[in-house]
Coordinates of C-alpha atoms in Angstrom, one line a residue:
Chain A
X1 CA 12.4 11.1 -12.5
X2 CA 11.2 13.4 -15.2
X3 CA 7.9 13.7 -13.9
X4 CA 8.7 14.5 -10.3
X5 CA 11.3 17.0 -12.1
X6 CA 8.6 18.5 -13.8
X7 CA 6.4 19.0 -10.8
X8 CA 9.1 20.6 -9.0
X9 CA 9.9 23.1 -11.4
X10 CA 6.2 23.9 -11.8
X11 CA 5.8 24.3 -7.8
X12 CA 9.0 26.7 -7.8
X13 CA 8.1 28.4 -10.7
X14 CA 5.4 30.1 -9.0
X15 CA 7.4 30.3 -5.4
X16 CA 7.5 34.2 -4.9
X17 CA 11.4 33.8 -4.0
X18 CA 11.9 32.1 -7.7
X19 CA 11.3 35.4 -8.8
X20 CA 12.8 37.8 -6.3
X21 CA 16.0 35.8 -7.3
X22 CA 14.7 36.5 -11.1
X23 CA 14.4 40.3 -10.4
X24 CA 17.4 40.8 -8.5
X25 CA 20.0 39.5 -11.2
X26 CA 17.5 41.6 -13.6
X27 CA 17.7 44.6 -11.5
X28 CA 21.8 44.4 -10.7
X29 CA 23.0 44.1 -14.2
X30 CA 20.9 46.4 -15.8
X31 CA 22.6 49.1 -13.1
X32 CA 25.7 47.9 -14.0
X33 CA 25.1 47.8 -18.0
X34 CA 23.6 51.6 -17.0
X35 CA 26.8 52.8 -15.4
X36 CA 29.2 51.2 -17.8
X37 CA 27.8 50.0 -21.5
X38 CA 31.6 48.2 -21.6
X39 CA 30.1 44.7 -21.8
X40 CA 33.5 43.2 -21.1
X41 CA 33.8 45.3 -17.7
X42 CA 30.3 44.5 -16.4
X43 CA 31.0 40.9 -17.4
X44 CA 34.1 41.2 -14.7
X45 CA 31.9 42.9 -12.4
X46 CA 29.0 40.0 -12.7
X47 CA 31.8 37.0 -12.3
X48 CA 32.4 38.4 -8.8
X49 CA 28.4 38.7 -7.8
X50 CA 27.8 35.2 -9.4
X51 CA 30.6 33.1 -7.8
X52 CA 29.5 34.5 -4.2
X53 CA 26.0 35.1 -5.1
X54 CA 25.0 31.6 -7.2
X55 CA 26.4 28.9 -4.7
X56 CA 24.8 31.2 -1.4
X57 CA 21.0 31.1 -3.0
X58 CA 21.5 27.7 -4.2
X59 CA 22.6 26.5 -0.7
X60 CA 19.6 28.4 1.0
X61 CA 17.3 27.3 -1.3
X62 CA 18.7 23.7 -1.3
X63 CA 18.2 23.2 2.3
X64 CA 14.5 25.1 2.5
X65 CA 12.9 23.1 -0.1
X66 CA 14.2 19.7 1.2
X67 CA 13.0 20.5 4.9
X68 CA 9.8 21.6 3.3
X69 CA 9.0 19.1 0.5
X70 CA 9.6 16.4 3.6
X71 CA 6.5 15.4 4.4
X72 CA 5.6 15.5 0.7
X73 CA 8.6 13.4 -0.1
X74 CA 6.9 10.8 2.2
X75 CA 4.2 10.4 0.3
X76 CA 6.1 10.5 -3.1
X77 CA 8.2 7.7 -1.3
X78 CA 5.0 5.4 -0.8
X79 CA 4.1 5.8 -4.4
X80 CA 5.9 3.0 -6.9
X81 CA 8.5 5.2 -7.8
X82 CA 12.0 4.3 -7.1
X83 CA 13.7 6.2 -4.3
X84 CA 16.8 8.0 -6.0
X85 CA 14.1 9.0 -8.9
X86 CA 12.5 11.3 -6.1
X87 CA 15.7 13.0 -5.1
X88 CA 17.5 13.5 -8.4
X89 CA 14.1 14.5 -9.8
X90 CA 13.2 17.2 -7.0
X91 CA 17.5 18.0 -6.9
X92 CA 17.3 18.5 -10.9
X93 CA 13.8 20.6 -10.4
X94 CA 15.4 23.3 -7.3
X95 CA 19.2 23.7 -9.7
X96 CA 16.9 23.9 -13.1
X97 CA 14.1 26.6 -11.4
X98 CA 17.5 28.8 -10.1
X99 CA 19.5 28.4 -13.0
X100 CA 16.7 29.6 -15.5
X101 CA 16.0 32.5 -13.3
X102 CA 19.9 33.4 -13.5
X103 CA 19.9 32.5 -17.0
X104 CA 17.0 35.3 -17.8
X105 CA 18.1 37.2 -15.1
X106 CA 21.2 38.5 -17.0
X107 CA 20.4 37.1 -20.3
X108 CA 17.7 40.0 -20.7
X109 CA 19.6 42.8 -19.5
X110 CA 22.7 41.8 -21.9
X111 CA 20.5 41.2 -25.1
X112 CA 18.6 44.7 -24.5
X113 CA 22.6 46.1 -24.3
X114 CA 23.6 44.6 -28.2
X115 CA 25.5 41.4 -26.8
X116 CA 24.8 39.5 -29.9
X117 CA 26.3 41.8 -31.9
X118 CA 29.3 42.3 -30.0
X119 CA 32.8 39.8 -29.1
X120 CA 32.1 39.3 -25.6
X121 CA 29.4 36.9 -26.0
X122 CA 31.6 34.0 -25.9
X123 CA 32.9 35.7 -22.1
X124 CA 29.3 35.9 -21.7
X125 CA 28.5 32.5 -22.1
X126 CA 31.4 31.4 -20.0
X127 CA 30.0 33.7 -17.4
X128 CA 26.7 31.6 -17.2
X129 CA 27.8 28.1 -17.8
X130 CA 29.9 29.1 -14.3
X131 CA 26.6 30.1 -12.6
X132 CA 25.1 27.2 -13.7
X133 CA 27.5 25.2 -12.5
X134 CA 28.0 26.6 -9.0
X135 CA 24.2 26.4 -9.1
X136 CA 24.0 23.2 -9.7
X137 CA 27.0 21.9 -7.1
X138 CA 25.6 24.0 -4.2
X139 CA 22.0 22.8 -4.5
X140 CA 23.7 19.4 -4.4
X141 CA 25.5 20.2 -1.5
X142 CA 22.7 21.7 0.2
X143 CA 20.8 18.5 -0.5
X144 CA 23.3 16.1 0.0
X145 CA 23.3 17.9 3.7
X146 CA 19.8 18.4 4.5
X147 CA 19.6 14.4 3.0
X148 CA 21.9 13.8 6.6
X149 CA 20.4 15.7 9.0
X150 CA 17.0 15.6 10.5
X151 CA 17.7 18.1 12.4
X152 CA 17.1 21.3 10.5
X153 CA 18.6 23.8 12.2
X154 CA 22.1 21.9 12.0
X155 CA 21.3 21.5 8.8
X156 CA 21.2 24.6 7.9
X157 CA 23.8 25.6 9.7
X158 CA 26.3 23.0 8.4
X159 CA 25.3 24.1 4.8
X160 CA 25.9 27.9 5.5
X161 CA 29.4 26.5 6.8
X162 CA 30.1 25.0 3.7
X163 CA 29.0 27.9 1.6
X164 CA 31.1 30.0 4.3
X165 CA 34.1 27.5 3.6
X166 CA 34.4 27.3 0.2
X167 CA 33.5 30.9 -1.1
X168 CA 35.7 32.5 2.0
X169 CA 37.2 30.4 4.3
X170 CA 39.4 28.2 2.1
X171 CA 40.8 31.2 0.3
X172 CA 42.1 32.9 3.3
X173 CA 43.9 29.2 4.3
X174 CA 45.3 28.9 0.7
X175 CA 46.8 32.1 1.2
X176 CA 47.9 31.7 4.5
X177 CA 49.4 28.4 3.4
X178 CA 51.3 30.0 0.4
X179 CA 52.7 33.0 3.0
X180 CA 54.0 30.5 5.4
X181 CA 55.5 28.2 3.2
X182 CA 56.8 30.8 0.5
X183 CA 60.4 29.7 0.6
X184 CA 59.1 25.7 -1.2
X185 CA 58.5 25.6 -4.1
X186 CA 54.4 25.3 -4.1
X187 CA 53.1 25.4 -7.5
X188 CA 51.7 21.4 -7.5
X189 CA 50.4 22.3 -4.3
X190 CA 48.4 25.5 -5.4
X191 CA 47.4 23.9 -8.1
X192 CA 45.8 21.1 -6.6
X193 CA 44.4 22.8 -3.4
X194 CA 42.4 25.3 -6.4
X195 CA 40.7 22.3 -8.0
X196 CA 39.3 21.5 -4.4
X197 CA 37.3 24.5 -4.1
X198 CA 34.7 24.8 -7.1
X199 CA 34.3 28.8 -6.8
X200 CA 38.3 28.9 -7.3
X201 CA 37.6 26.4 -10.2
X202 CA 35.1 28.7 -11.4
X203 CA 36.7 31.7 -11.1
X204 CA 39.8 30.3 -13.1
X205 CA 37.8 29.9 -15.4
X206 CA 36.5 32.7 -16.2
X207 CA 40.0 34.3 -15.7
X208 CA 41.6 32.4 -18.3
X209 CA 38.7 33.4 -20.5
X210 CA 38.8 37.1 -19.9
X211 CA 42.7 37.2 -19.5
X212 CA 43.1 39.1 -16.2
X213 CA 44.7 36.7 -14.3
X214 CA 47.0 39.2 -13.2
X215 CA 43.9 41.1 -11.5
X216 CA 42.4 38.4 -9.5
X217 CA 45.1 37.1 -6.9
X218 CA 47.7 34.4 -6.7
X219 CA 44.9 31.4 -7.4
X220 CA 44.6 32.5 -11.2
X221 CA 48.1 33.5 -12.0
X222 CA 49.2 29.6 -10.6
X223 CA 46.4 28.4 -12.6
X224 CA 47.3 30.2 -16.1
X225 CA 50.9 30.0 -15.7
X226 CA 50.8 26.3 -15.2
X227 CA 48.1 24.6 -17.6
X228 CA 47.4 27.2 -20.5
X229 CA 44.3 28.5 -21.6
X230 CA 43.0 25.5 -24.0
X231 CA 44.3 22.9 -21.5
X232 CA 43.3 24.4 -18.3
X233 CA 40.0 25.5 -19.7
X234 CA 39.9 21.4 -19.9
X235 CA 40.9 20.6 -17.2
X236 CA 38.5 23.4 -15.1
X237 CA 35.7 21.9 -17.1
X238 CA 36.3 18.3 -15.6
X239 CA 36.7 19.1 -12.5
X240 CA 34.1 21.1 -12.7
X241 CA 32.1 18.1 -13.7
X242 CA 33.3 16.2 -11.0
X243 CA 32.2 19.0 -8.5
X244 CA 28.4 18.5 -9.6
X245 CA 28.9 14.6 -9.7
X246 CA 29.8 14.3 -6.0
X247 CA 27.0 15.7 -4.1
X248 CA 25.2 13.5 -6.6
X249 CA 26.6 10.3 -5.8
X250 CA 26.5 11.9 -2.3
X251 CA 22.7 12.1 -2.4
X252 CA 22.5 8.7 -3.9
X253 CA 24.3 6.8 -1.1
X254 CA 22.5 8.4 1.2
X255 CA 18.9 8.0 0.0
X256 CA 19.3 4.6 -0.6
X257 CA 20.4 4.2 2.9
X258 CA 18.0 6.6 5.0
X259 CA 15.2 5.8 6.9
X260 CA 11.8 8.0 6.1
Chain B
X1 CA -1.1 -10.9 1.6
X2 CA 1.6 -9.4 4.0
X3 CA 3.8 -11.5 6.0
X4 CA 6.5 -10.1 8.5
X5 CA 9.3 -12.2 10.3
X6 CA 11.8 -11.6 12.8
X7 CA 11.8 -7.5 12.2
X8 CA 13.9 -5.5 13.9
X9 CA 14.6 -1.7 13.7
X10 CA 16.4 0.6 16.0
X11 CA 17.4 3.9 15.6
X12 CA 20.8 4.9 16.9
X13 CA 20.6 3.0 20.3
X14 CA 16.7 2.9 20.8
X15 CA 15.3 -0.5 19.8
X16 CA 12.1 -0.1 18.2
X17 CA 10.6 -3.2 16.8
X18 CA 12.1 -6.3 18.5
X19 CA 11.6 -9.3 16.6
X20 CA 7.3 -8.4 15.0
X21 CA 6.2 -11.8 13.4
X22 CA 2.6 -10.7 11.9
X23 CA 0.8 -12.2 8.9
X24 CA -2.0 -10.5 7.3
X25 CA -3.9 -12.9 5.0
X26 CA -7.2 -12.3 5.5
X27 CA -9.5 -9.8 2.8
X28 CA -12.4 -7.3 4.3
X29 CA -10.9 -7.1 7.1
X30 CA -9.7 -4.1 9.1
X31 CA -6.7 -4.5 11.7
X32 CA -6.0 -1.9 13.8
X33 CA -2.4 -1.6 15.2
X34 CA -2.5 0.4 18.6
X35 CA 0.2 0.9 21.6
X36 CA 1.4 4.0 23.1
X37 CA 3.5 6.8 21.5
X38 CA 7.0 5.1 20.8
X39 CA 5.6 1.7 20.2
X40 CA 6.8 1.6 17.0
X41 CA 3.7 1.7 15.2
X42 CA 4.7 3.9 12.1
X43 CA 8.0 2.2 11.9
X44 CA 6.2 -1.2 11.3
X45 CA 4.0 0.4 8.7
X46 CA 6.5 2.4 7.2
X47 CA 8.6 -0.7 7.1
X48 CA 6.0 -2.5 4.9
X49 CA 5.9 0.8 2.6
X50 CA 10.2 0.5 2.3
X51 CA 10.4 3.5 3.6
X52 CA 11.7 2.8 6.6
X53 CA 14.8 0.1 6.2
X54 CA 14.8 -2.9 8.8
X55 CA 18.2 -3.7 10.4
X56 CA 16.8 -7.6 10.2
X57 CA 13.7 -9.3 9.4
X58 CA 11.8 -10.3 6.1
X59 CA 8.6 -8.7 4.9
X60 CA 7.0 -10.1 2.0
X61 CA 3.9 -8.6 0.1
X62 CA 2.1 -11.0 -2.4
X63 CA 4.9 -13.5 -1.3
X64 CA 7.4 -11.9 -2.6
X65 CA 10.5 -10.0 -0.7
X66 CA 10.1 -6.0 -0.9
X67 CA 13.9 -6.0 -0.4
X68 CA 14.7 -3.1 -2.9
X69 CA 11.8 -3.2 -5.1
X70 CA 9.1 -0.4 -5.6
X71 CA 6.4 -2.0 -8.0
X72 CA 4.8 -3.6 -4.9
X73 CA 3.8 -0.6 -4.3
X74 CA 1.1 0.1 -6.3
X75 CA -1.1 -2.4 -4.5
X76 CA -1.0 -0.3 -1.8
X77 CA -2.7 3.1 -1.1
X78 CA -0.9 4.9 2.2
X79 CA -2.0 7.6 3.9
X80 CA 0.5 9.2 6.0
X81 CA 0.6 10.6 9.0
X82 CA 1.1 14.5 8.4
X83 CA -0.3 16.5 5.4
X84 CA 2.0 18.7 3.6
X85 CA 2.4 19.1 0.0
X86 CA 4.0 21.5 -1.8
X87 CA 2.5 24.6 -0.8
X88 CA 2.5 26.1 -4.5
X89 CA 0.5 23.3 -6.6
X90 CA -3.3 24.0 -7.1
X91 CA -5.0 20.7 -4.9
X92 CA -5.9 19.4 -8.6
X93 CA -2.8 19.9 -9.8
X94 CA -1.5 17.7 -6.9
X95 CA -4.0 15.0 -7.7
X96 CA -3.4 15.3 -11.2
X97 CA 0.2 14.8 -10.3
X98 CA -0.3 11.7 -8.6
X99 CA -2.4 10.2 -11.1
X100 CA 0.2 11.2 -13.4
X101 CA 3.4 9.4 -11.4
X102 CA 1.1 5.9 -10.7
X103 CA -0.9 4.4 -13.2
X104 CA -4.2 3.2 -13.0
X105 CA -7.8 3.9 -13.2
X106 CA -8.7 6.3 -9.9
X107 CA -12.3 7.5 -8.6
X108 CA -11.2 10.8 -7.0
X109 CA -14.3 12.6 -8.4
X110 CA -16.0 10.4 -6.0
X111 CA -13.7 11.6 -2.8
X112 CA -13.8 15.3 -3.7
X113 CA -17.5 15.0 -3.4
X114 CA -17.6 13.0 -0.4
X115 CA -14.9 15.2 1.4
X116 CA -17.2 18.4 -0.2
X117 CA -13.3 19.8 -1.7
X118 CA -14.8 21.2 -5.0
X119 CA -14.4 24.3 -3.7
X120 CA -10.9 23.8 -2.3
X121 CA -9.4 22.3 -5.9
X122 CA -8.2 25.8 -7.8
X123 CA -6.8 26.9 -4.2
X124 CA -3.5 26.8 -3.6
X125 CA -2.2 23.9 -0.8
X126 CA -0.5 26.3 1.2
X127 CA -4.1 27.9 2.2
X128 CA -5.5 25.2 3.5
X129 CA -6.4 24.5 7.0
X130 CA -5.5 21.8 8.5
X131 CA -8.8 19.6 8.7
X132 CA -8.9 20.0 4.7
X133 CA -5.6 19.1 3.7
X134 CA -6.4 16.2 5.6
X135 CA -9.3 15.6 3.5
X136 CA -6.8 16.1 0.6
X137 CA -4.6 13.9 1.6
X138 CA -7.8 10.9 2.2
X139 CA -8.7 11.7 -1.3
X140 CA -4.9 11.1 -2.5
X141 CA -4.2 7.7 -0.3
X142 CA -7.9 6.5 -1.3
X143 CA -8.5 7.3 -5.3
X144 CA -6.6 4.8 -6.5
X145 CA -8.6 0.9 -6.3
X146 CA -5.8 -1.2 -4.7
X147 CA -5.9 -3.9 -2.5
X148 CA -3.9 -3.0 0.1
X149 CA -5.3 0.5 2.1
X150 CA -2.7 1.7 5.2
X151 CA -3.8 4.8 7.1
X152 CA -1.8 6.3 9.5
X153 CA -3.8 8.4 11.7
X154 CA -7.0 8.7 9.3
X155 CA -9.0 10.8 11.7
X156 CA -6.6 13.4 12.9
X157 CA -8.2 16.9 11.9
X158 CA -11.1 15.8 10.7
X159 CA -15.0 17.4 10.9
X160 CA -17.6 15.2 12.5
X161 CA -19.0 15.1 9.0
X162 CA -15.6 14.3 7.4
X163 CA -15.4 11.7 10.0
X164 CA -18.9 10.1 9.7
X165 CA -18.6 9.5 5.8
X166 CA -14.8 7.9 6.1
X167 CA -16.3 5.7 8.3
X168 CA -19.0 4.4 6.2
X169 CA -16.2 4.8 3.3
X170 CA -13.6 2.3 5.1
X171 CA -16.2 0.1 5.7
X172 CA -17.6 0.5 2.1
X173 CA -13.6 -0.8 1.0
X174 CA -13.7 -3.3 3.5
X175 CA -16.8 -5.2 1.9
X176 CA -15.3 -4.7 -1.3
X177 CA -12.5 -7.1 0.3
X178 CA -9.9 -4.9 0.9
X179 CA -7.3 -5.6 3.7
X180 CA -7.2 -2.4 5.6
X181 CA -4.4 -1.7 8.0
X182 CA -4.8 1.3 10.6
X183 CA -3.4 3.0 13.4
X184 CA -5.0 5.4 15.4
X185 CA -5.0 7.0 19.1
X186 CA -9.0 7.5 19.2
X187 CA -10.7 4.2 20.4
X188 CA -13.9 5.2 19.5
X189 CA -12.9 4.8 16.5
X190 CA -11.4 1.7 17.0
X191 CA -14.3 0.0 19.0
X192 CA -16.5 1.1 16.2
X193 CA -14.4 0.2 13.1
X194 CA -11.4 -2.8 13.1
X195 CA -11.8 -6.5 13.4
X196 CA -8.8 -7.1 14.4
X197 CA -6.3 -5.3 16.8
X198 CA -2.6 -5.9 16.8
X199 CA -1.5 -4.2 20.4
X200 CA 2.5 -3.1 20.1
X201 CA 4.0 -2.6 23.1
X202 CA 7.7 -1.7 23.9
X203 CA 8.5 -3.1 20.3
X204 CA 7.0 -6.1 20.8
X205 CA 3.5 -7.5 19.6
X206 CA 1.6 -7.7 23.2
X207 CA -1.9 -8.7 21.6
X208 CA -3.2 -9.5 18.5
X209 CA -7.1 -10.7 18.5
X210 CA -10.3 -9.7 17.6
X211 CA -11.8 -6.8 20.2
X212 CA -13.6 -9.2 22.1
X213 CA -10.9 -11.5 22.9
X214 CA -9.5 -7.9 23.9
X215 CA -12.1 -7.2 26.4
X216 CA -12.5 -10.5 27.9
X217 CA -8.9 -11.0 28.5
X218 CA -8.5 -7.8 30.3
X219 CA -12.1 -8.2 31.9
X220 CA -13.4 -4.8 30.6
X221 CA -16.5 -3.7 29.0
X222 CA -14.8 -0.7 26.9
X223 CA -12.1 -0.9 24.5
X224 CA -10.6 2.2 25.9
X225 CA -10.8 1.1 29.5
X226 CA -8.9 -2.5 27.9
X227 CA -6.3 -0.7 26.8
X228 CA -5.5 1.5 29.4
X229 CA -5.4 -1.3 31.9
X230 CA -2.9 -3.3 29.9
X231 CA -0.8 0.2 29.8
X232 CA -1.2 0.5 33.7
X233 CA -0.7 -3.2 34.3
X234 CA 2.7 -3.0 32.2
X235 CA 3.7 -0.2 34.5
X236 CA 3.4 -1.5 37.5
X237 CA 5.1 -4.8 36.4
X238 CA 7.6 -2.3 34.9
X239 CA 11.0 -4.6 35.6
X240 CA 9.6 -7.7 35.9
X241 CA 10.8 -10.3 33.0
X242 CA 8.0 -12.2 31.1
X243 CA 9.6 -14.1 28.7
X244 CA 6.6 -15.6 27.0
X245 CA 3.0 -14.8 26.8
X246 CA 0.0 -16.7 26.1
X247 CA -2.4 -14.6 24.0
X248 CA -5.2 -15.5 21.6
X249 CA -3.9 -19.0 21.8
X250 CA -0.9 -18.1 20.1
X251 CA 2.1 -17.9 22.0
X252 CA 4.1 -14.5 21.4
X253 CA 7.7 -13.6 22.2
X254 CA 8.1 -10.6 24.8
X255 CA 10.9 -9.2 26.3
X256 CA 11.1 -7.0 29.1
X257 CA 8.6 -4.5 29.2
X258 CA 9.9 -1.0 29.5
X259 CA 6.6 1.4 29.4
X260 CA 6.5 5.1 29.5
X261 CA 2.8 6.8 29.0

């Protein structure tokens, strides 16, 4: 697994679109960082381009390298290497190659701008660990996806659905939920239905961190009010966990099952 | 060497292989598997590779089940059907890759100057025309020394030169007593190449002889003309039943024929 790992970071370390990813983080905060040198604020302004932004690249880019590795995953697959070796290795390779260009995306601008020497870096780090995470779950999804369908148009499409869901779609039912049942008392129920969506999860997280809850809808406020910081931050962090583990096991049941 | 019993693989609602019995035993030999488009030619080799997962059946390599297993693998070198690699990789850093993911000792120095890719080697994959990633992908399936060779459409892209040298570098593996399994759709090829042919038709194994029995059963000087007669003698007898079928002295299972060219 570690060597097909390291030959799919090497291959999309010199894709072009590695690096347009690269430049656009390294491009967007340094605006930001040039408009406001508040690290705290642009820190607040980053959580909301990274929870939407992170899981749609990593979906994209999940779905185009399967399709296009295919025919080069055939011949991996006649070599004596064990099937799930291949897909975790080339799954680890595509979430590694994004989250390093996310990681020196904003890491650069932010040291250039004194972060080390300053009290948000622990928001900071928070900040990333989150991309990294959504990274890492979305490619997952996205292969986990592309992994059931041969067709690669539905394929596609299905994983822009799920990006769609989760970062948009699932929201707008929460709240819809919590208007139309506002007279029970729904606090389990918000609570739960937030650790089903891992940009919510996310986005708690950071909230607790950066302590304004208050700011970022109803989501947040249930979250804080009801599990704490050091206990929710716990919490978050397993489920979390969990998130990246599924499309995992996801890709595992299904690679061990599919015909190539 | 390889023995398969009582396969059978359908996807979704198709049926492609229906029952294949086949046992290759013999070295320096080259068997040729041939049918029409749909026969289920890659599924039976792809099947031997594990790649494809048989709903029932057994197929053993070296005797022993590949049910699960990858190590079996490395006595066999595959070439598959369509070359595409990852566009970004140098082609030496592709075989270098390969080398690095299966051990043993390889002779690709050999293929790169038969196949004329020392140019090609600092270029990156996705540059590459068709005809030389082919050549590529020849040099990947054949560097390694195993005993085992399956090609799956070796000719397809190839330059007359290309073509004339794996010829004569088949043949070359074959004396060195190699079992060498092949599909193609060019009989040429065939006529001037296999030993043996195994003809699938409708999921079934239809023939399996040497090219003369071929010939003489089907009372036809060319290979080509052979085969195309058994294709237009399986249409016209489209619907009829034939249960069992005498062939090569062996007796082998049919079902009903259902033949689309």
């Amino acid at each position: 697994m570690i060597k097909i790992l390291k030959y799919s970071i090497y291959d999309l370390m010199r894709s072009r679109w590695t690096y347009v990813y690269f430049a656009f983080f390294l491009l967007f905060t340094f605006s930001l960082l040039l408009l406001s040198s508040d690290l705290s604020r642009v820190i607040i302004s980053m959580m909301n381009v990274v929870l939407i932004l992170c899981p749609l690249i990593a979906t994209m880019f999940g779905v185009m390298y399967f399709y296009n590795s295919r025919e080069f995953t055939e011949l991996l697959l006649a070599q004596p290497i064990k099937r799930i070796s291949i897909f975790w290795g080339q799954y680890l390779g595509l979430a590694s190659s994004l989250s390093i260009s996310l990681l020196l995306g904003i890491g650069i601008p932010f040291t250039f701008y004194g972060l080390f020497y300053s009290a948000e870096i622990l928001d900071f780090l928070i900040l990333l660990i989150n991309g990294v995470a959504l990274t890492f779950i979305f490619s997952g999804l996205a292969f986990f996806i592309a992994l059931k369908n041969e067709n690669r148009i539905r394929g596609f499409g299905l994983a822009i659905i799920a990006w769609l869901f989760f970062a948009v779609i699932y929201d707008g039912i929460f709240l819809l939920l919590l208007m139309f049942f506002r007279e029970y008392p729904l606090e389990q129920f918000s609570l739960f239905a937030t650790l089903l969506n891992p940009i919510d999860l996310s986005r708690i997280l950071l909230l607790l961190k950066l302590d304004i809850s208050a700011l970022m809808g109803f989501s947040g406020a249930v979250f804080r009010q009801f599990l704490g910081t050091t206990l929710g931050m716990l919490v978050a962090g397993f489920v979390l966990m969990f998130w990246i583990g599924l499309p995992l096991w996801g890709i595992r049941s299904t690679a061990l099952r599919k015909d190539f | 060497m390889i023995t398969i019993s009582n396969l059978f693989k359908s996807y979704g609602r198709q049926k492609i292989l229906k029952g294949i019995d086949l046992d290759f035993n013999k070295r320096g030999c080259i068997t040729a598997i041939l049918g029409p488009n749909g026969s289920g030619k890659t599924t039976l080799i792809k099947s031997i590779l594990g790649m494809v997962l048989p709903e029932k059946g057994k197929i053993l390599v070296d005797g022993k089940s590949i049910k699960g297993q990858c190590a079996y693998r490395s006595q066999i070198d595959y070439l598959p059907q369509i070359a595409q690699f990852p566009g970004n990789l140098h082609v030496q850093e592709l075989i270098n890759m390969i080398k690095d993911l299966r051990e043993g000792q390889t002779s690709e120095a050999r293929l790169i100057e038969l196949f004329d890719l020392q140019p090609f080697l600092n270029k990156k994959l996705r540059t590459l025309s068709g005809g030389t990633k082919q050549k590529v992908n020849l040099t990947l399936a054949l560097m390694y020394d195993s005993p085992i060779v399956i090609l799956d459409e070796p000719t397809s892209g190839l330059d007359p030169i290309a073509l004339t040298r794996l010829k004569a570098l088949i043949r070359e593996e074959k004396e060195r007593g190699k079992f060498i399994l092949l599909t193609t759709h060019i009989m040429s090829f065939v006529e001037e190449i296999a030993d043996e042919i195994v003809f699938l038709l409708d999921g079934n194994i239809y023939f399996r002889g040497s090219k003369k029995e071929l010939k003489t059963q089907f009372q036809e000087e060319q290979l080509e003309k052979a085969i195309a007669n058994i294709l237009l003698g399986e249409k016209k007898k489209n619907n009829i039943k034939v249960p069992f079928k005498a062939i090569n002295g062996k007796h082998i299972r049919r079902q009903k024929p259902a033949l689309k060219i």
